[in-house]
PDB file of C-alpha atoms in Angstrom:
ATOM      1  CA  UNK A   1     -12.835  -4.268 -20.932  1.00  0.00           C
ATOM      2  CA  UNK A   2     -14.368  -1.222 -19.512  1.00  0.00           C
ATOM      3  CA  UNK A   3     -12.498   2.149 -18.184  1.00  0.00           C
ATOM      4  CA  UNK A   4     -11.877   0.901 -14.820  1.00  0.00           C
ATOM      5  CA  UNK A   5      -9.408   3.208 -12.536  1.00  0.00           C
ATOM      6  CA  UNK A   6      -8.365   1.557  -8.948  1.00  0.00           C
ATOM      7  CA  UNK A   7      -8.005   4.226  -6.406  1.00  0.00           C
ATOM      8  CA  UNK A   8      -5.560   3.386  -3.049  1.00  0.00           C
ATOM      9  CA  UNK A   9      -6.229   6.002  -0.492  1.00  0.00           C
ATOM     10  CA  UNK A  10      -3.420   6.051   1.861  1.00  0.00           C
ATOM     11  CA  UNK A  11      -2.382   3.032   1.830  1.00  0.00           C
ATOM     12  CA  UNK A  12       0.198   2.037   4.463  1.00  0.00           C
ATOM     13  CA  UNK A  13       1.957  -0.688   3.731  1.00  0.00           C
ATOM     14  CA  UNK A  14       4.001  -0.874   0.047  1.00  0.00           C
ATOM     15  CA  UNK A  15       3.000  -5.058  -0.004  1.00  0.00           C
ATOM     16  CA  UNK A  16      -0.425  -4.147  -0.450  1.00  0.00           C
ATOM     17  CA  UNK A  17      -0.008  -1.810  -3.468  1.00  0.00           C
ATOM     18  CA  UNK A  18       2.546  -4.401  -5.167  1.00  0.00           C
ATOM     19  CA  UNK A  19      -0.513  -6.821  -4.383  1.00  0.00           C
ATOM     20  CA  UNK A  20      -2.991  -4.855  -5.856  1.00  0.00           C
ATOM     21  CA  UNK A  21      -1.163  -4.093  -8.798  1.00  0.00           C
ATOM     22  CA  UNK A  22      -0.805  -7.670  -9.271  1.00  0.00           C
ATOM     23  CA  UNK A  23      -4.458  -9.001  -8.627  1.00  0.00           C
ATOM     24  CA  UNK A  24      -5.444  -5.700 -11.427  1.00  0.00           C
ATOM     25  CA  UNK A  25      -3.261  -7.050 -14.460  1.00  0.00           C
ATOM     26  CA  UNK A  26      -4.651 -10.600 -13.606  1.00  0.00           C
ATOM     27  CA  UNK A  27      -7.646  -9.086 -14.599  1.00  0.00           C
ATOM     28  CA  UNK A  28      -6.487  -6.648 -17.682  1.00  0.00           C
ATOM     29  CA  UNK A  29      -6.803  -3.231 -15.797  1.00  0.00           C
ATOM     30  CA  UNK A  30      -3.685  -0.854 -15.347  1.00  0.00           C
ATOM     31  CA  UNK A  31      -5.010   2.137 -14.421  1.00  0.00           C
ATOM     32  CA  UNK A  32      -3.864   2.138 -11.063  1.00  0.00           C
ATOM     33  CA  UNK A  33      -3.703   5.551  -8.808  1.00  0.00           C
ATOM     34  CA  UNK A  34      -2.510   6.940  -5.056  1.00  0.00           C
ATOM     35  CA  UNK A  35      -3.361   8.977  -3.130  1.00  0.00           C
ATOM     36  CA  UNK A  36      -1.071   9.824  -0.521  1.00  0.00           C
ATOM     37  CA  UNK A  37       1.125   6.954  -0.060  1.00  0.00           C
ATOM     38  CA  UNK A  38       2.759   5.906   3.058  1.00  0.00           C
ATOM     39  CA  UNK A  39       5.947   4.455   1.221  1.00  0.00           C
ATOM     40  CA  UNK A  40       5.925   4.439  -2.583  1.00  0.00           C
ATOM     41  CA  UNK A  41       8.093   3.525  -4.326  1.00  0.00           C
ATOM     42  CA  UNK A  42       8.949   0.538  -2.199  1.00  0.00           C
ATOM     43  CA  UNK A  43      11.086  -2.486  -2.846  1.00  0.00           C
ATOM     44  CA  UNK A  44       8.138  -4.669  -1.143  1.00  0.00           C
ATOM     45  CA  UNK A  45       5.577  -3.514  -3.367  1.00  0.00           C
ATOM     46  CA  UNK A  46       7.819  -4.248  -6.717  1.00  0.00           C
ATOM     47  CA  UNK A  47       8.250  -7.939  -4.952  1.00  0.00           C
ATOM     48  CA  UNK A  48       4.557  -8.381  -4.198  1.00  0.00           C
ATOM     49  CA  UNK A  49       3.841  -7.024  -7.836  1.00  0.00           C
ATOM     50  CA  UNK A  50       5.480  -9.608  -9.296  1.00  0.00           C
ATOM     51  CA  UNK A  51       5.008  -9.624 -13.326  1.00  0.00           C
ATOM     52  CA  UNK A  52       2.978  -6.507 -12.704  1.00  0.00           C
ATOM     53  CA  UNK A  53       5.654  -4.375 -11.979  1.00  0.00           C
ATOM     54  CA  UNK A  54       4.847  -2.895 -15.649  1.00  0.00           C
ATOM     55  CA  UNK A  55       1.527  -1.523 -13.451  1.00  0.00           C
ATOM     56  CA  UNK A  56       3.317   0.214 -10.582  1.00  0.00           C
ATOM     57  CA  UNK A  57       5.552   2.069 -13.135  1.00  0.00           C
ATOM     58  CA  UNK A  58       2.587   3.439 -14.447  1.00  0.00           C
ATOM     59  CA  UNK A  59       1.041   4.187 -11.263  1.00  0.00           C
ATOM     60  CA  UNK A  60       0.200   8.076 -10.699  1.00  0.00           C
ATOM     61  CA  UNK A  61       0.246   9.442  -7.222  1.00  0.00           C
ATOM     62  CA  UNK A  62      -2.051  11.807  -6.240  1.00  0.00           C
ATOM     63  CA  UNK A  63      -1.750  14.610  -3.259  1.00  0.00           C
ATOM     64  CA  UNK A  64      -5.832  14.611  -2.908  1.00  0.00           C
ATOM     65  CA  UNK A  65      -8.831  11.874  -3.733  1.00  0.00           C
ATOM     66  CA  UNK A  66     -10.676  14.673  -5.681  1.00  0.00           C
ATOM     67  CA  UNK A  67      -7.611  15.190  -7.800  1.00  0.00           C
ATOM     68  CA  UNK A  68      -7.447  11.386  -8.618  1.00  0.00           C
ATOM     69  CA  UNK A  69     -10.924  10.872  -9.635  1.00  0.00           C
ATOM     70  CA  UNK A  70     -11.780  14.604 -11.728  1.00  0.00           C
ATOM     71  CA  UNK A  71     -11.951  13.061 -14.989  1.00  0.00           C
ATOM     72  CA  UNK A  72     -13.916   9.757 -13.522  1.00  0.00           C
ATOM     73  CA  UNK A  73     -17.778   9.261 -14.278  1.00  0.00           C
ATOM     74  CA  UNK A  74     -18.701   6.761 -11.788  1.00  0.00           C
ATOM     75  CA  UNK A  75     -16.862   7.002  -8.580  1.00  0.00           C
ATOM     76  CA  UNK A  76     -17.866   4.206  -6.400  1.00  0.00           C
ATOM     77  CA  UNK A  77     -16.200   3.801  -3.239  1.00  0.00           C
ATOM     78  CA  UNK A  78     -15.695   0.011  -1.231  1.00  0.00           C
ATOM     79  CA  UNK A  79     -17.192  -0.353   2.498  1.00  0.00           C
ATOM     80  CA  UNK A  80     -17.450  -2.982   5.094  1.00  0.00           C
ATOM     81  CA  UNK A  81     -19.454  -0.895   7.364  1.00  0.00           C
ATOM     82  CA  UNK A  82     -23.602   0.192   7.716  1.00  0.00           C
ATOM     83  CA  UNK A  83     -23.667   4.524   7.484  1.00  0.00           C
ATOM     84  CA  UNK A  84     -25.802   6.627  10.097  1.00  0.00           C
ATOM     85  CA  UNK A  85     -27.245   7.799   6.689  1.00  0.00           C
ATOM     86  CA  UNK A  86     -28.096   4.496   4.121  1.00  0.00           C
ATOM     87  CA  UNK A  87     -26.625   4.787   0.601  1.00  0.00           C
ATOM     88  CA  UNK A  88     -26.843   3.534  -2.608  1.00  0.00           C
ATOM     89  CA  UNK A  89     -25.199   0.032  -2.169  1.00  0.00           C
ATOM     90  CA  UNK A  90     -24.453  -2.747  -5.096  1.00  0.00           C
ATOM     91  CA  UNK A  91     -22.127  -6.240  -4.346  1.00  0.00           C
ATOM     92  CA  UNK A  92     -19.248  -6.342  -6.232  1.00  0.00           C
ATOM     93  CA  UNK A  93     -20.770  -8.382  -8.917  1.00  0.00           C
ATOM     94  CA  UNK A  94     -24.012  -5.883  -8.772  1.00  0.00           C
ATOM     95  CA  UNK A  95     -21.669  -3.557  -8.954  1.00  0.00           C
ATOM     96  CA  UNK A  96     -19.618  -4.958 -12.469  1.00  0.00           C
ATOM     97  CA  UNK A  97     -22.490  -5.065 -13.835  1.00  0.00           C
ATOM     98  CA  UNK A  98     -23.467  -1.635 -13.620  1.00  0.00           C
ATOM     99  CA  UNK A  99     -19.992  -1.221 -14.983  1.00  0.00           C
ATOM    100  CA  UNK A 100     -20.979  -3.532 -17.874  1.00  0.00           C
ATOM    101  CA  UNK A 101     -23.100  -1.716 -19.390  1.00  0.00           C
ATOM    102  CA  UNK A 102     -22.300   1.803 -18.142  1.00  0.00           C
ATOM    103  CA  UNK A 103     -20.314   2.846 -21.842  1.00  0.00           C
ATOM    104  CA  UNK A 104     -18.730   6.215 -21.879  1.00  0.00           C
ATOM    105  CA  UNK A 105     -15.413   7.443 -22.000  1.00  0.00           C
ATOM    106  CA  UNK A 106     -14.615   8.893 -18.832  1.00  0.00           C
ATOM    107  CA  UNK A 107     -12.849   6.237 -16.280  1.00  0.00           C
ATOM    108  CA  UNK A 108     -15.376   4.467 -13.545  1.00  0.00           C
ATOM    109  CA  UNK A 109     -13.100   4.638 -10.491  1.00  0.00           C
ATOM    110  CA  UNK A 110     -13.089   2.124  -7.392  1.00  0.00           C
ATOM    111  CA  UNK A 111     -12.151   3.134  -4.222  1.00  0.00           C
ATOM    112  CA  UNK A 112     -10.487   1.150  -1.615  1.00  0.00           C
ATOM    113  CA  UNK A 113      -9.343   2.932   1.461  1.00  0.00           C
ATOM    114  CA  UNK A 114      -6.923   2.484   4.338  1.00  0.00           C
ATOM    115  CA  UNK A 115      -6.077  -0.955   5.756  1.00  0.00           C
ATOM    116  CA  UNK A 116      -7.251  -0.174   9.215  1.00  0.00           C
ATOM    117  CA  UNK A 117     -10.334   2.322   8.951  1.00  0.00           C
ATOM    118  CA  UNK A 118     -11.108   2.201   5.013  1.00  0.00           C
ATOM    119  CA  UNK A 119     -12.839   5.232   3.690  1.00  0.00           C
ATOM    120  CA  UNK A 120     -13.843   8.148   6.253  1.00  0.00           C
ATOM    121  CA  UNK A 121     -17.502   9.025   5.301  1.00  0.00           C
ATOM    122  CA  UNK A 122     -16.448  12.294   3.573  1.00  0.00           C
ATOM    123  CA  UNK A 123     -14.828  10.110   1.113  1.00  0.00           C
ATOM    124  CA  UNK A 124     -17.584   8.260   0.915  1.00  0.00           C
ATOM    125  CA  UNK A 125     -20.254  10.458   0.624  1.00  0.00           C
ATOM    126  CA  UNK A 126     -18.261  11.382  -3.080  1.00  0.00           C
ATOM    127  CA  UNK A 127     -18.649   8.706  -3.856  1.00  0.00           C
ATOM    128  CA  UNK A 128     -22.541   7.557  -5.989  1.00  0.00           C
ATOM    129  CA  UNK A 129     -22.586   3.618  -4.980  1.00  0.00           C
ATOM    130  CA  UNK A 130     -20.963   1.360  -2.405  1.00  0.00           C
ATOM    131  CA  UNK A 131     -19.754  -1.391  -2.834  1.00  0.00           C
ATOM    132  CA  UNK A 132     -19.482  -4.443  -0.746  1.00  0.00           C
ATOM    133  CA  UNK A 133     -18.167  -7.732  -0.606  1.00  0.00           C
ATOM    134  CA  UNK A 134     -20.217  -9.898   1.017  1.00  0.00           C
ATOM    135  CA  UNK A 135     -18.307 -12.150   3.833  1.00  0.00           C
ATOM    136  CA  UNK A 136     -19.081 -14.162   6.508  1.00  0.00           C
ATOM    137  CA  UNK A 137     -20.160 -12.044   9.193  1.00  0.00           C
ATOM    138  CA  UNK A 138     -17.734 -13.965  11.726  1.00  0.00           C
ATOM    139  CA  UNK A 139     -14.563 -12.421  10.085  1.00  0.00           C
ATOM    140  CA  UNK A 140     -15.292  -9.594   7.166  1.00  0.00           C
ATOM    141  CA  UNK A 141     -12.192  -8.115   7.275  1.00  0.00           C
ATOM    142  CA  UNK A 142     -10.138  -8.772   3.627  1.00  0.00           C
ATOM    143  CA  UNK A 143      -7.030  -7.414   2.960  1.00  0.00           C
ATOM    144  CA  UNK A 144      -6.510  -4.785   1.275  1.00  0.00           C
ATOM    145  CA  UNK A 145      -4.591  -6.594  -2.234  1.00  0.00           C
ATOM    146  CA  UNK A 146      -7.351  -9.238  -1.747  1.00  0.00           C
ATOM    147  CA  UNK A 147     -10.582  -7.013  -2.096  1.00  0.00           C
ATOM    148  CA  UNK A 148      -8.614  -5.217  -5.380  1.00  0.00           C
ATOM    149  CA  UNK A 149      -8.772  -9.267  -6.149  1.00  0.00           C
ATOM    150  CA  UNK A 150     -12.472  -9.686  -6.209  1.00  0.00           C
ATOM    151  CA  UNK A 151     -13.908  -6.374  -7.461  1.00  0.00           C
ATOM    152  CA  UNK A 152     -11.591  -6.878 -10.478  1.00  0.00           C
ATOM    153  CA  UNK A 153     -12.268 -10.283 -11.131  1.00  0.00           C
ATOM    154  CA  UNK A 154     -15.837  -9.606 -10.907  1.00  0.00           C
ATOM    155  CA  UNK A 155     -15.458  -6.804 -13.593  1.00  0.00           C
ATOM    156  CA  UNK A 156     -13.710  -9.039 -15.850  1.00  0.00           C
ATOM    157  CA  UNK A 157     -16.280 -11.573 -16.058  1.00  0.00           C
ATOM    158  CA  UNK A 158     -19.555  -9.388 -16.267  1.00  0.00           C
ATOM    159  CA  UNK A 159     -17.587  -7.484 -18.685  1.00  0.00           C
ATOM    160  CA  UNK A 160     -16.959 -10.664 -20.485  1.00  0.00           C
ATOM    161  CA  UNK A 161     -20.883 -11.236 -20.342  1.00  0.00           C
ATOM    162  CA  UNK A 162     -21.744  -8.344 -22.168  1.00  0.00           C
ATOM    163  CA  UNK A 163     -23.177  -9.136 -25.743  1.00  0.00           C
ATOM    164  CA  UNK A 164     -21.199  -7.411 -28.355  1.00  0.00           C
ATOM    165  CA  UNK A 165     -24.175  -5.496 -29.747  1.00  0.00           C
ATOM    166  CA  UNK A 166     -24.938  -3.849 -25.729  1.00  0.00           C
ATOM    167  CA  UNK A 167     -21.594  -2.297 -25.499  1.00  0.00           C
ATOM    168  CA  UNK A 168     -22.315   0.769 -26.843  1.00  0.00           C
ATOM    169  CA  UNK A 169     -23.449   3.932 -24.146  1.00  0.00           C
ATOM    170  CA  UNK A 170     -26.637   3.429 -22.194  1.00  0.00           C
ATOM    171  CA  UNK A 171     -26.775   7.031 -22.221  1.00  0.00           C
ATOM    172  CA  UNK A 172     -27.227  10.042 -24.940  1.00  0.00           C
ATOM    173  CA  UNK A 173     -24.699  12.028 -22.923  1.00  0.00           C
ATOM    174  CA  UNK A 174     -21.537  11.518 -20.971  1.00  0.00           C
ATOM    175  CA  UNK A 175     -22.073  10.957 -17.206  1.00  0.00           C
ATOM    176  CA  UNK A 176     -20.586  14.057 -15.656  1.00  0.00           C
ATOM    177  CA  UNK A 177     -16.874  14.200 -13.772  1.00  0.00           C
ATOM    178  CA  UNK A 178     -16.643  13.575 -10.578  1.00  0.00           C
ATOM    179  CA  UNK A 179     -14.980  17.085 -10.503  1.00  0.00           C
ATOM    180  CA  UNK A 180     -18.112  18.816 -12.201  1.00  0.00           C
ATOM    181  CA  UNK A 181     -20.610  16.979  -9.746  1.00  0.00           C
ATOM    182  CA  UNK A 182     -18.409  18.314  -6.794  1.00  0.00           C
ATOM    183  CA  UNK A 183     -18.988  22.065  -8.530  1.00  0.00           C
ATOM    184  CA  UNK A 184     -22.412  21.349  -8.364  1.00  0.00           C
ATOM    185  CA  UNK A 185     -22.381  20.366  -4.829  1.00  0.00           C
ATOM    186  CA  UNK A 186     -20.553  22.994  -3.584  1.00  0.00           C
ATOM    187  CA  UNK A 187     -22.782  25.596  -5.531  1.00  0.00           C
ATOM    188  CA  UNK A 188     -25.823  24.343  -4.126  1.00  0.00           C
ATOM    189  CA  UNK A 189     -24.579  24.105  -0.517  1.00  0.00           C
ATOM    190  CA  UNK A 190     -23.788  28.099  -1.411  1.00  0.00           C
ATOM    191  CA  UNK A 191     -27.084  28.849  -2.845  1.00  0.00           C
ATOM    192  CA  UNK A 192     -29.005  26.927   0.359  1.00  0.00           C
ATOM    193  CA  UNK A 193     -26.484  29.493   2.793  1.00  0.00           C
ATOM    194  CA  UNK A 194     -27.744  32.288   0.701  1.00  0.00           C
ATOM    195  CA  UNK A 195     -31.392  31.185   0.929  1.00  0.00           C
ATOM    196  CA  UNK A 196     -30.573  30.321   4.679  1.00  0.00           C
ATOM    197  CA  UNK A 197     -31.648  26.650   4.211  1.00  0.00           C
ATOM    198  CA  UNK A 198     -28.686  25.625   5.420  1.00  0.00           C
ATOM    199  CA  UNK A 199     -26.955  26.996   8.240  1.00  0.00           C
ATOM    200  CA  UNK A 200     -23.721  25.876   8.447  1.00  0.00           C
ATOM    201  CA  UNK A 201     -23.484  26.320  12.514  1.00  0.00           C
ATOM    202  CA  UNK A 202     -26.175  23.169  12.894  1.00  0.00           C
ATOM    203  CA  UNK A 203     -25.958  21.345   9.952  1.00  0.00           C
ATOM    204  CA  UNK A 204     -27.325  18.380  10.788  1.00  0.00           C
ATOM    205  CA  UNK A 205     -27.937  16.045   8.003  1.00  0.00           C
ATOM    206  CA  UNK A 206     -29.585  17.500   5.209  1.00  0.00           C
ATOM    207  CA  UNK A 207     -26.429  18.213   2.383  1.00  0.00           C
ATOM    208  CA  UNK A 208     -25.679  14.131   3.177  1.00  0.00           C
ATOM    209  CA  UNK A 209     -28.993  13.877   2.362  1.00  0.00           C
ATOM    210  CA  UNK A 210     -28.801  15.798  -0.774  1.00  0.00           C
ATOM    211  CA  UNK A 211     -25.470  14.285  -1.963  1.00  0.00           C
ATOM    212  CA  UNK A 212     -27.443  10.362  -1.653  1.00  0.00           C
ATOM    213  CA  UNK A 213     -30.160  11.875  -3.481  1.00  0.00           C
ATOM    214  CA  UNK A 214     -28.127  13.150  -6.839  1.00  0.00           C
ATOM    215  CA  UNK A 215     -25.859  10.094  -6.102  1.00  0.00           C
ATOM    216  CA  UNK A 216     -29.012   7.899  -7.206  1.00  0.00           C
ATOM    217  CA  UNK A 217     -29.556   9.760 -10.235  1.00  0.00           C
ATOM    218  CA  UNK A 218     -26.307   9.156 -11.948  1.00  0.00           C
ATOM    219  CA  UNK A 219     -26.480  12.668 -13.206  1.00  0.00           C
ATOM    220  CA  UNK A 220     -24.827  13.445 -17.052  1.00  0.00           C
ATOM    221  CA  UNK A 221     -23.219  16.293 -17.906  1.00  0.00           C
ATOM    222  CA  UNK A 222     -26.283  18.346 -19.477  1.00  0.00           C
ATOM    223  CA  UNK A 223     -27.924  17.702 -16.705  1.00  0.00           C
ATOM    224  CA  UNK A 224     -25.377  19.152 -14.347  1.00  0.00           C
ATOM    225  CA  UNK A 225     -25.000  21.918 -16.597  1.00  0.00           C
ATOM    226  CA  UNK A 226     -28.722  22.533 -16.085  1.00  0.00           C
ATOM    227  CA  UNK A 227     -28.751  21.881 -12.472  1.00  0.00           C
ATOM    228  CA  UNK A 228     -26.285  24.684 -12.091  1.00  0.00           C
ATOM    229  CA  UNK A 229     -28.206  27.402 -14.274  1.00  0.00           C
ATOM    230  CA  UNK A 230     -30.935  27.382 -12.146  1.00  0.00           C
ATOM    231  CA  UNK A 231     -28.501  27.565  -9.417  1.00  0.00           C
ATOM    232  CA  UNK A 232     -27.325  30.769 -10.971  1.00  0.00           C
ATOM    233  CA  UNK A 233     -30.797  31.804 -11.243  1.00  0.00           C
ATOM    234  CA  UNK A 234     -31.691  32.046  -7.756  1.00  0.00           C
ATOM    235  CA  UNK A 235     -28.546  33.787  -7.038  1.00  0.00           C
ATOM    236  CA  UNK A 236     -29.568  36.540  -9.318  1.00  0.00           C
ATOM    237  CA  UNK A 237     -33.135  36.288  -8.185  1.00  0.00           C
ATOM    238  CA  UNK A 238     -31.851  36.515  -4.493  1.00  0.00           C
ATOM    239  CA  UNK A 239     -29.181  39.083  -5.637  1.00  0.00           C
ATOM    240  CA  UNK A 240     -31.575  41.709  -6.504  1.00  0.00           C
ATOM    241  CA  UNK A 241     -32.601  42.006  -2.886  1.00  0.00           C
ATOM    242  CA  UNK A 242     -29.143  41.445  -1.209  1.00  0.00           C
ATOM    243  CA  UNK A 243     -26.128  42.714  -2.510  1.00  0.00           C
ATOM    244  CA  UNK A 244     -22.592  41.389  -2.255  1.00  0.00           C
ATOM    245  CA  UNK A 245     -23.183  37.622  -1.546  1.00  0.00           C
ATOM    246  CA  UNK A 246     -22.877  36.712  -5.746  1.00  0.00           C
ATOM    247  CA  UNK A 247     -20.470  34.832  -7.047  1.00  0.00           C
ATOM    248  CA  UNK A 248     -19.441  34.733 -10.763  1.00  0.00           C
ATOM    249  CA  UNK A 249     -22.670  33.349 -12.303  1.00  0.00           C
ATOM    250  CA  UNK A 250     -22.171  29.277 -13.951  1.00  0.00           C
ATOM    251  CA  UNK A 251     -22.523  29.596 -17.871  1.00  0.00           C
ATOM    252  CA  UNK A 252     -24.814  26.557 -19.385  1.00  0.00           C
ATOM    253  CA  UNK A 253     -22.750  25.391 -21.895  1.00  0.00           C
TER     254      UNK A 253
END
């Protein structure tokens, strides 16, 4: 079974974690996390868990979304709605079996967001695919526990697809942390300030831009690392005409 970690962001009503924790051991995950809770823990959410009470126990609770996905590779994030800005968009089952043959180590973690608005587009835009489930147009609202239902079931069986021998990593290097590709992000948006690319008064669309592009990539953690040299690079480059802006330079490592 992959390294799947199911990510509640402010969920309001206990049920639906008890429900989700539920629908995720039908499935074999446990690796369940909050993030900001409304009411947790909740006698309602032990009773809608169930024989998965074993996976609310474990349950961490988190005070921010980028502190519950650092150590993730994938981050994937689910969505009912079309963005001003398109993004990289898979089905659930698309979406498993990416997963499928993803390998690694660090945890791919799934998104769901808040019962009545879901994800806010910042939360989003962290995030390197959507994923949707696709209902009938007429009524595409799911609950909450349901939709933990589907993209785990449809994990399970691609992951249960997956020849024995194609297990293994796709890639020669890990994919980077969700926490590393946010370092990158915020040290370009620095280095486009100090370039005056971007000016942070009209920004307009271009770092949403940027953040789809390296979303597509699926960058690894060399490649980060690289990224983020020549980062450093300008700044020195830029530094020997204007004093004072630098910050400590990123080491390749």
């Amino acid at each position: 079974m992959p390294n799947v970690r199911i990510v509640l962001v402010e969920p309001d009503h206990p049920g639906n974690i008890g429900g989700a924790a539920r629908a995720m051991k039908n499935m074999g995950f446990t690796d369940l996390a909050l993030v900001g809770p409304r009411r947790f823990p909740d006698p309602q959410a032990q009773w809608r868990a169930a024989q998965a009470v074993d996976v609310l126990d474990a349950a961490r609770v988190f005070d921010s979304l980028e502190d519950a996905v650092a150590d993730c590779g994938l981050v994937a994030g689910t969505s009912a709605r079309a963005r001003r800005v398109p993004w990289p968009t898979d089905t659930a089952a698309q979406f498993a079996e990416r997963v499928a043959v993803h390998g690694g180590e660090r945890p791919v973690a799934v998104l769901f967001g808040r019962e009545a608005s879901g994800l806010t587009n910042e939360e989003l835009q962290r995030c390197r695919v959507h994923v949707v489930i696709p209902a009938d147009d007429a009524y595409a609202s799911l609950n909450l526990a349901m939709s933990v239902q589907v993209v785990c079931y449809e994990l399970r069986k691609a992951s249960l697809g997956v020849e024995a021998d194609a297990a293994g990593p796709a890639w020669d290097r890990e994919l980077a942390s969700a926490a590393d590709v946010e370092g990158f992000h915020e040290h370009l948006e620095a280095v486009l300030r100090l370039i005056d690319f971007h000016d942070p008064a009209a920004p307009r669309q271009s770092l949403t831009r940027l953040r789809r592009l390296f979303a597509r990539v699926d960058m690894d953690e060399t490649e980060v690392a690289m990224l983020r040299g020549i980062l450093t690079h300008v700044e020195r480059a830029v530094g020997a005409r204007t004093s004072g802006r630098l910050r400590e330079p990123f080491k390749l490592r």
